[in-house]
XYZ file of C-alpha atoms in Angstrom:
405
model
C -1.876 -4.715 23.328
C -5.029 -6.792 25.124
C -6.037 -10.588 23.516
C -7.856 -10.493 20.267
C -11.845 -11.185 20.665
C -14.710 -12.333 17.494
C -16.133 -9.502 15.716
C -20.606 -9.513 15.988
C -21.582 -10.343 12.632
C -23.439 -7.212 11.419
C -27.296 -6.694 11.370
C -28.927 -9.117 8.525
C -25.181 -10.597 7.594
C -25.589 -14.228 6.099
C -24.113 -16.876 9.168
C -22.187 -18.200 5.766
C -20.678 -14.836 4.775
C -17.017 -15.012 6.861
C -16.997 -18.277 5.282
C -18.040 -17.127 1.901
C -15.198 -14.360 1.980
C -12.427 -17.294 2.609
C -13.072 -18.960 -0.268
C -13.724 -16.257 -2.523
C -9.893 -15.474 -0.942
C -8.211 -18.100 -1.703
C -9.327 -17.913 -5.075
C -8.522 -14.519 -5.233
C -4.984 -16.393 -4.424
C -4.728 -18.899 -6.685
C -5.457 -16.573 -9.801
C -2.305 -14.258 -8.815
C -0.415 -17.348 -8.053
C -0.868 -18.636 -11.553
C -0.923 -15.689 -13.470
C 2.409 -15.389 -11.182
C 3.569 -18.760 -12.999
C 2.768 -17.508 -16.369
C 4.094 -14.516 -15.945
C 7.611 -15.891 -15.521
C 7.652 -18.510 -18.311
C 6.067 -16.106 -20.540
C 9.787 -13.943 -19.883
C 11.910 -17.188 -19.481
C 10.193 -16.966 -23.425
C 11.513 -13.584 -24.166
C 14.325 -12.223 -25.824
C 16.114 -8.819 -25.263
C 18.095 -7.172 -26.916
C 19.013 -3.643 -28.543
C 16.148 -3.952 -30.330
C 14.482 -4.078 -27.424
C 11.667 -6.762 -25.808
C 10.838 -9.852 -27.980
C 8.628 -11.930 -27.157
C 7.129 -16.138 -28.131
C 4.085 -14.377 -29.141
C 3.710 -11.178 -31.514
C 0.482 -10.356 -30.422
C 0.196 -7.282 -28.156
C -2.862 -8.476 -26.695
C -1.361 -11.907 -25.404
C 1.621 -9.926 -23.990
C -0.267 -6.999 -22.040
C -2.748 -10.263 -20.362
C 0.407 -12.149 -19.635
C 2.199 -9.225 -18.107
C -0.687 -8.534 -15.654
C 1.806 -8.159 -12.488
C -0.308 -9.139 -9.362
C 1.667 -8.561 -7.031
C -0.052 -5.448 -5.979
C -3.169 -7.958 -5.387
C -1.550 -10.122 -2.719
C -0.580 -7.163 -1.236
C -3.585 -5.893 -0.800
C -5.681 -9.223 0.063
C -2.567 -9.374 3.124
C -2.990 -5.712 4.068
C -6.910 -6.272 4.129
C -6.782 -9.348 6.014
C -4.048 -8.565 9.050
C -5.657 -5.082 9.203
C -9.478 -5.927 9.408
C -9.501 -6.942 13.979
C -7.435 -2.925 13.910
C -10.008 -1.361 11.732
C -12.782 -2.883 13.585
C -11.645 -2.044 16.972
C -10.135 1.240 16.382
C -13.161 2.112 14.881
C -15.615 0.237 16.878
C -13.868 -0.720 19.756
C -13.081 -4.422 20.717
C -9.071 -5.527 21.318
C -6.203 -6.745 18.655
C -4.008 -9.548 19.576
C -0.763 -9.218 21.450
C 1.520 -8.088 18.611
C 4.116 -10.894 20.321
C 1.404 -12.801 19.050
C 0.711 -11.788 15.884
C 4.378 -11.923 14.430
C 4.637 -15.634 16.055
C 1.819 -15.945 13.479
C 3.137 -14.826 10.678
C 6.152 -15.753 11.174
C 5.196 -19.535 11.562
C 3.247 -18.626 8.564
C 6.012 -17.209 6.250
C 9.313 -18.442 7.906
C 9.558 -22.132 7.827
C 9.481 -22.944 3.886
C 11.386 -19.235 2.831
C 14.327 -20.444 5.365
C 14.456 -23.582 3.342
C 13.516 -23.265 -0.105
C 16.216 -19.939 0.058
C 18.945 -22.704 2.047
C 18.317 -25.253 -0.833
C 18.309 -23.045 -4.234
C 21.188 -21.169 -2.310
C 23.377 -24.366 -1.952
C 22.366 -25.800 -4.922
C 23.772 -22.042 -7.100
C 27.203 -22.377 -4.494
C 28.192 -25.772 -4.399
C 31.419 -24.982 -2.887
C 32.617 -22.761 0.122
C 31.751 -19.485 1.033
C 29.977 -18.548 -1.832
C 27.658 -15.969 -2.689
C 27.464 -15.593 1.221
C 26.226 -12.091 1.005
C 23.115 -12.784 -1.245
C 22.625 -16.021 1.778
C 22.331 -13.540 4.810
C 20.065 -10.586 2.059
C 17.547 -13.292 2.029
C 18.178 -14.732 5.270
C 17.640 -11.112 6.562
C 15.077 -9.933 3.973
C 17.701 -7.389 3.120
C 17.270 -8.143 -0.992
C 15.378 -5.610 -1.572
C 17.780 -2.853 -0.868
C 20.294 -4.381 -3.096
C 20.992 -3.016 -6.973
C 23.009 -6.582 -7.357
C 20.721 -9.056 -5.736
C 18.028 -8.549 -5.419
C 16.232 -10.922 -7.646
C 18.923 -13.342 -7.029
C 18.463 -16.707 -5.884
C 14.140 -16.664 -5.336
C 13.518 -13.683 -7.660
C 9.997 -12.945 -6.827
C 10.489 -13.141 -2.737
C 11.813 -9.300 -3.374
C 7.553 -8.972 -2.934
C 8.372 -10.914 1.322
C 10.537 -9.089 1.920
C 7.766 -5.909 1.718
C 5.509 -7.680 3.665
C 7.944 -9.088 6.741
C 8.228 -5.097 6.577
C 4.568 -4.141 6.549
C 4.501 -6.584 9.578
C 6.041 -4.333 12.289
C 4.791 -1.079 10.558
C 1.307 -2.627 10.901
C 1.852 -4.287 14.451
C 3.508 -0.263 15.669
C 0.973 1.524 13.234
C -2.840 -0.291 14.586
C -2.128 0.106 18.735
C -1.264 4.260 17.702
C -4.092 4.151 15.742
C -7.039 2.226 17.842
C -5.516 4.657 21.303
C -6.575 7.684 19.154
C -9.710 6.700 18.059
C -10.592 5.460 21.435
C -10.094 9.498 22.198
C -12.491 10.620 19.590
C -16.875 10.269 20.339
C -18.386 10.219 16.429
C -18.077 7.354 14.558
C -17.467 8.931 11.483
C -14.265 10.652 12.864
C -13.150 8.229 13.818
C -13.521 6.521 10.192
C -12.244 9.511 8.826
C -9.159 9.219 11.194
C -8.654 5.349 9.619
C -8.962 6.619 6.684
C -6.950 9.696 5.988
C -3.844 7.456 7.802
C -4.797 4.859 5.234
C -4.842 7.637 1.835
C -1.476 9.228 3.189
C 0.694 6.147 3.466
C -1.103 4.762 -0.228
C 0.065 8.810 -1.645
C 3.589 8.795 0.113
C 5.124 6.574 -2.546
C 3.271 8.650 -5.086
C 5.128 11.450 -4.112
C 8.371 9.248 -4.033
C 7.456 8.386 -6.885
C 7.563 11.421 -9.118
C 9.927 13.280 -7.307
C 12.849 9.459 -8.171
C 11.087 9.635 -12.363
C 10.349 13.498 -13.163
C 12.965 15.117 -11.339
C 16.540 13.254 -10.030
C 16.045 11.305 -13.413
C 15.721 8.323 -12.029
C 15.907 5.366 -14.534
C 12.848 2.256 -14.091
C 16.184 -0.203 -13.822
C 17.363 1.184 -10.641
C 15.485 -1.483 -8.759
C 15.340 -0.050 -4.928
C 14.101 2.489 -6.323
C 11.226 1.740 -7.901
C 10.760 -1.820 -5.992
C 11.493 -0.510 -2.102
C 8.925 -0.311 0.505
C 8.857 3.682 -0.419
C 7.489 3.029 -3.610
C 5.845 -0.132 -3.085
C 3.627 0.868 0.602
C 0.407 1.948 -2.351
C -0.679 -1.669 -1.855
C -0.728 -2.522 2.190
C -1.739 0.980 2.092
C -5.176 0.378 -0.329
C -5.934 -2.987 1.607
C -5.834 -1.149 4.672
C -8.347 0.894 3.621
C -10.068 -0.746 2.520
C -10.309 -2.818 5.727
C -11.750 0.460 6.901
C -13.629 0.321 4.108
C -15.331 -2.122 4.621
C -15.396 -2.504 8.673
C -17.529 1.119 8.351
C -19.773 0.129 5.694
C -21.022 -3.190 7.830
C -23.840 -4.178 5.990
C -24.937 -0.896 4.577
C -24.513 -0.166 0.323
C -24.577 -3.607 0.245
C -24.035 -4.097 -4.421
C -26.360 -5.157 -5.847
C -25.229 -8.813 -8.624
C -25.730 -6.389 -11.648
C -23.919 -3.756 -9.628
C -20.766 -6.099 -9.083
C -20.642 -7.828 -11.825
C -20.378 -4.167 -14.045
C -17.927 -3.342 -11.082
C -15.772 -6.111 -11.366
C -15.688 -6.426 -15.394
C -14.349 -2.460 -15.387
C -11.866 -3.156 -13.230
C -10.640 -6.376 -14.933
C -10.796 -4.698 -18.398
C -8.962 -1.173 -16.318
C -6.169 -3.947 -15.495
C -5.536 -5.331 -18.662
C -5.833 -1.798 -20.594
C -3.014 -0.493 -18.440
C -1.357 -3.819 -19.211
C -1.477 -3.107 -23.381
C -0.350 0.875 -22.699
C 2.797 0.226 -19.956
C 5.358 0.710 -22.812
C 9.003 1.838 -20.714
C 9.039 5.467 -19.272
C 5.297 5.834 -19.901
C 2.424 7.640 -17.750
C 0.736 4.209 -16.785
C 4.406 2.849 -16.525
C 5.594 5.186 -14.234
C 2.720 4.485 -11.999
C 1.291 1.503 -13.207
C 1.749 -0.323 -9.690
C -0.855 3.186 -7.911
C -3.347 2.221 -10.451
C -2.880 -0.850 -10.808
C -3.263 -1.337 -6.712
C -6.822 1.035 -6.868
C -8.386 -0.940 -9.436
C -7.263 -4.486 -7.625
C -8.995 -3.153 -4.329
C -12.103 -1.949 -6.437
C -12.042 -5.499 -7.838
C -12.236 -6.965 -4.108
C -14.092 -5.319 -2.447
C -17.012 -5.709 -5.395
C -16.428 -8.935 -4.886
C -16.859 -9.106 -1.239
C -19.179 -6.049 -0.227
C -22.095 -7.559 -2.036
C -25.915 -8.819 -1.437
C -25.912 -12.106 -3.179
C -23.554 -14.046 -4.140
C -22.622 -13.880 -8.983
C -21.184 -15.791 -10.878
C -17.427 -14.302 -10.436
C -17.614 -15.150 -7.212
C -18.761 -18.841 -7.888
C -15.866 -19.606 -10.337
C -14.086 -17.737 -7.601
C -15.606 -20.876 -5.162
C -14.805 -22.994 -7.429
C -13.184 -26.122 -5.906
C -10.279 -26.260 -8.569
C -9.327 -22.461 -7.745
C -9.395 -22.731 -3.698
C -7.526 -26.072 -3.935
C -4.233 -24.358 -5.993
C -5.031 -21.025 -3.422
C -4.921 -23.366 -0.612
C -0.993 -23.436 -2.091
C -0.608 -20.845 -3.458
C 2.191 -19.574 -0.745
C 3.929 -22.973 -1.721
C 3.616 -22.224 -5.846
C 5.166 -18.522 -5.685
C 8.023 -20.070 -3.985
C 8.333 -22.397 -5.481
C 7.973 -22.308 -9.151
C 11.339 -20.171 -10.571
C 13.056 -22.046 -9.326
C 11.187 -25.113 -10.644
C 11.526 -23.528 -13.954
C 14.537 -22.951 -14.348
C 15.497 -26.883 -12.723
C 13.639 -28.146 -16.088
C 14.686 -25.642 -18.383
C 18.852 -26.073 -17.163
C 18.234 -29.986 -17.485
C 16.441 -29.694 -21.489
C 13.133 -30.240 -20.145
C 11.639 -27.358 -21.629
C 10.766 -26.778 -25.227
C 13.411 -24.599 -26.911
C 12.759 -21.444 -28.835
C 9.151 -19.383 -29.200
C 7.094 -22.450 -30.193
C 8.338 -24.114 -27.622
C 6.555 -21.454 -25.692
C 2.544 -22.880 -24.353
C 4.235 -26.942 -23.402
C 6.664 -25.497 -21.495
C 3.793 -23.243 -19.732
C 1.915 -26.484 -19.023
C 4.758 -28.783 -18.111
C 5.833 -25.804 -15.511
C 2.134 -25.196 -14.990
C 2.478 -29.616 -14.095
C 5.351 -29.910 -12.327
C 4.849 -26.205 -10.010
C 1.347 -27.849 -8.927
C 2.849 -30.035 -7.906
C 5.893 -29.653 -6.711
C 3.464 -26.385 -4.380
C 0.908 -29.419 -2.899
C 4.047 -31.788 -1.964
C 5.029 -28.525 -0.415
C 2.679 -27.605 0.980
C 2.214 -31.019 3.172
C 5.290 -31.448 3.835
C 6.377 -27.811 5.320
C 3.112 -25.497 5.519
C 0.809 -27.423 7.483
C 2.725 -28.444 9.640
C 5.076 -26.254 10.683
C 1.527 -24.201 10.200
C 0.267 -26.967 13.873
C 3.150 -24.928 15.820
C 0.143 -22.002 16.215
C -1.157 -24.719 19.192
C 2.341 -23.239 21.319
C 0.319 -20.550 22.248
C -3.133 -19.932 23.672
C -4.648 -16.881 22.731
C -3.002 -14.586 25.464
C -0.381 -15.396 23.052
C 1.503 -16.948 25.976
C 3.127 -20.549 25.519
C -0.135 -23.101 26.082
C 0.151 -25.893 28.883
C -0.582 -29.054 26.982
C -0.499 -30.842 30.531
C -1.772 -28.590 33.632
C -1.788 -29.901 36.459
C -4.818 -31.481 37.922
C -7.009 -29.452 40.265
C -6.521 -30.830 44.350
C -9.723 -32.250 45.519
């Protein structure tokens, strides 16, 4: 693989489009992170017994809104951003970063905060050695997603990071192959079709797996490894890659009018709400919730990015407070559950269903403070390690020898 080069902007594209797109995506990250916090506080205050779940507020519409799972949106956004360079290289030519450079940059983005958080949380919950060392080993190797017992231990939401890391290796393996295959095709339409077909296959494979697991093998949804593993949840990444292919293929063509974009936004948000509202355990919508939600999230992102003029929805996503949350969204994702459990165990959260609104506010404030500190003390300094490599993936020489006269 060769060094990445910046793709030229499509003819007629506004100069500020990349920056605005980044702001929109930061807004999505902020919303997704806040929604994740609300979902886990809602879970914490939901009681479970033989009759089922009893949420703190007996309102099915509020339940649907707060139970809206957004992890598929994280997968779509991640795959879209990381697959764009491969899509451009495959469809329009150009080059991509070496695999070692890509993996190095992803490692410094993910690992420092993750490893510190795992060690801190595991140590506090295992004060005497040897402790639950298999749990620690699995989390440090991102293999806890394959353990039915420990998948949600230590840092519960980070089962998704196991899939994220696996996706990195899949991308650096399949991406160059797609680029090489497309170079043999002379027609742009053929290159687009090949890339789209690959993404469609990767999206359809989990659908087949879920169908066989649920309707043929009759595996219950509580078998976490079956329904949370990559074989069932890779569709989110496939959809994000498909979005990268679609926007590369379209370029500056067929951009949505503001009215069309807002209509698509409203319909997809309504669809996500209805999907959450109608997902009773073991129902059709419950079984295929994540593939359907992935498709809706992808349409929402498409309608947000591929438009002629920015809309009120774009202005909301780029609001300063929301993009600030998006900036610290990874730290918020990592720390919010330990912060919530720490407050709960210390008796600092109000008890009973009536305490849920106050608990939500308290956890929001505490988790955001922890996330902000984590970003500036861990994430930002770790990101500076990226300067150790130059654009060619080689170690940067900070003290070059002066040229001889």
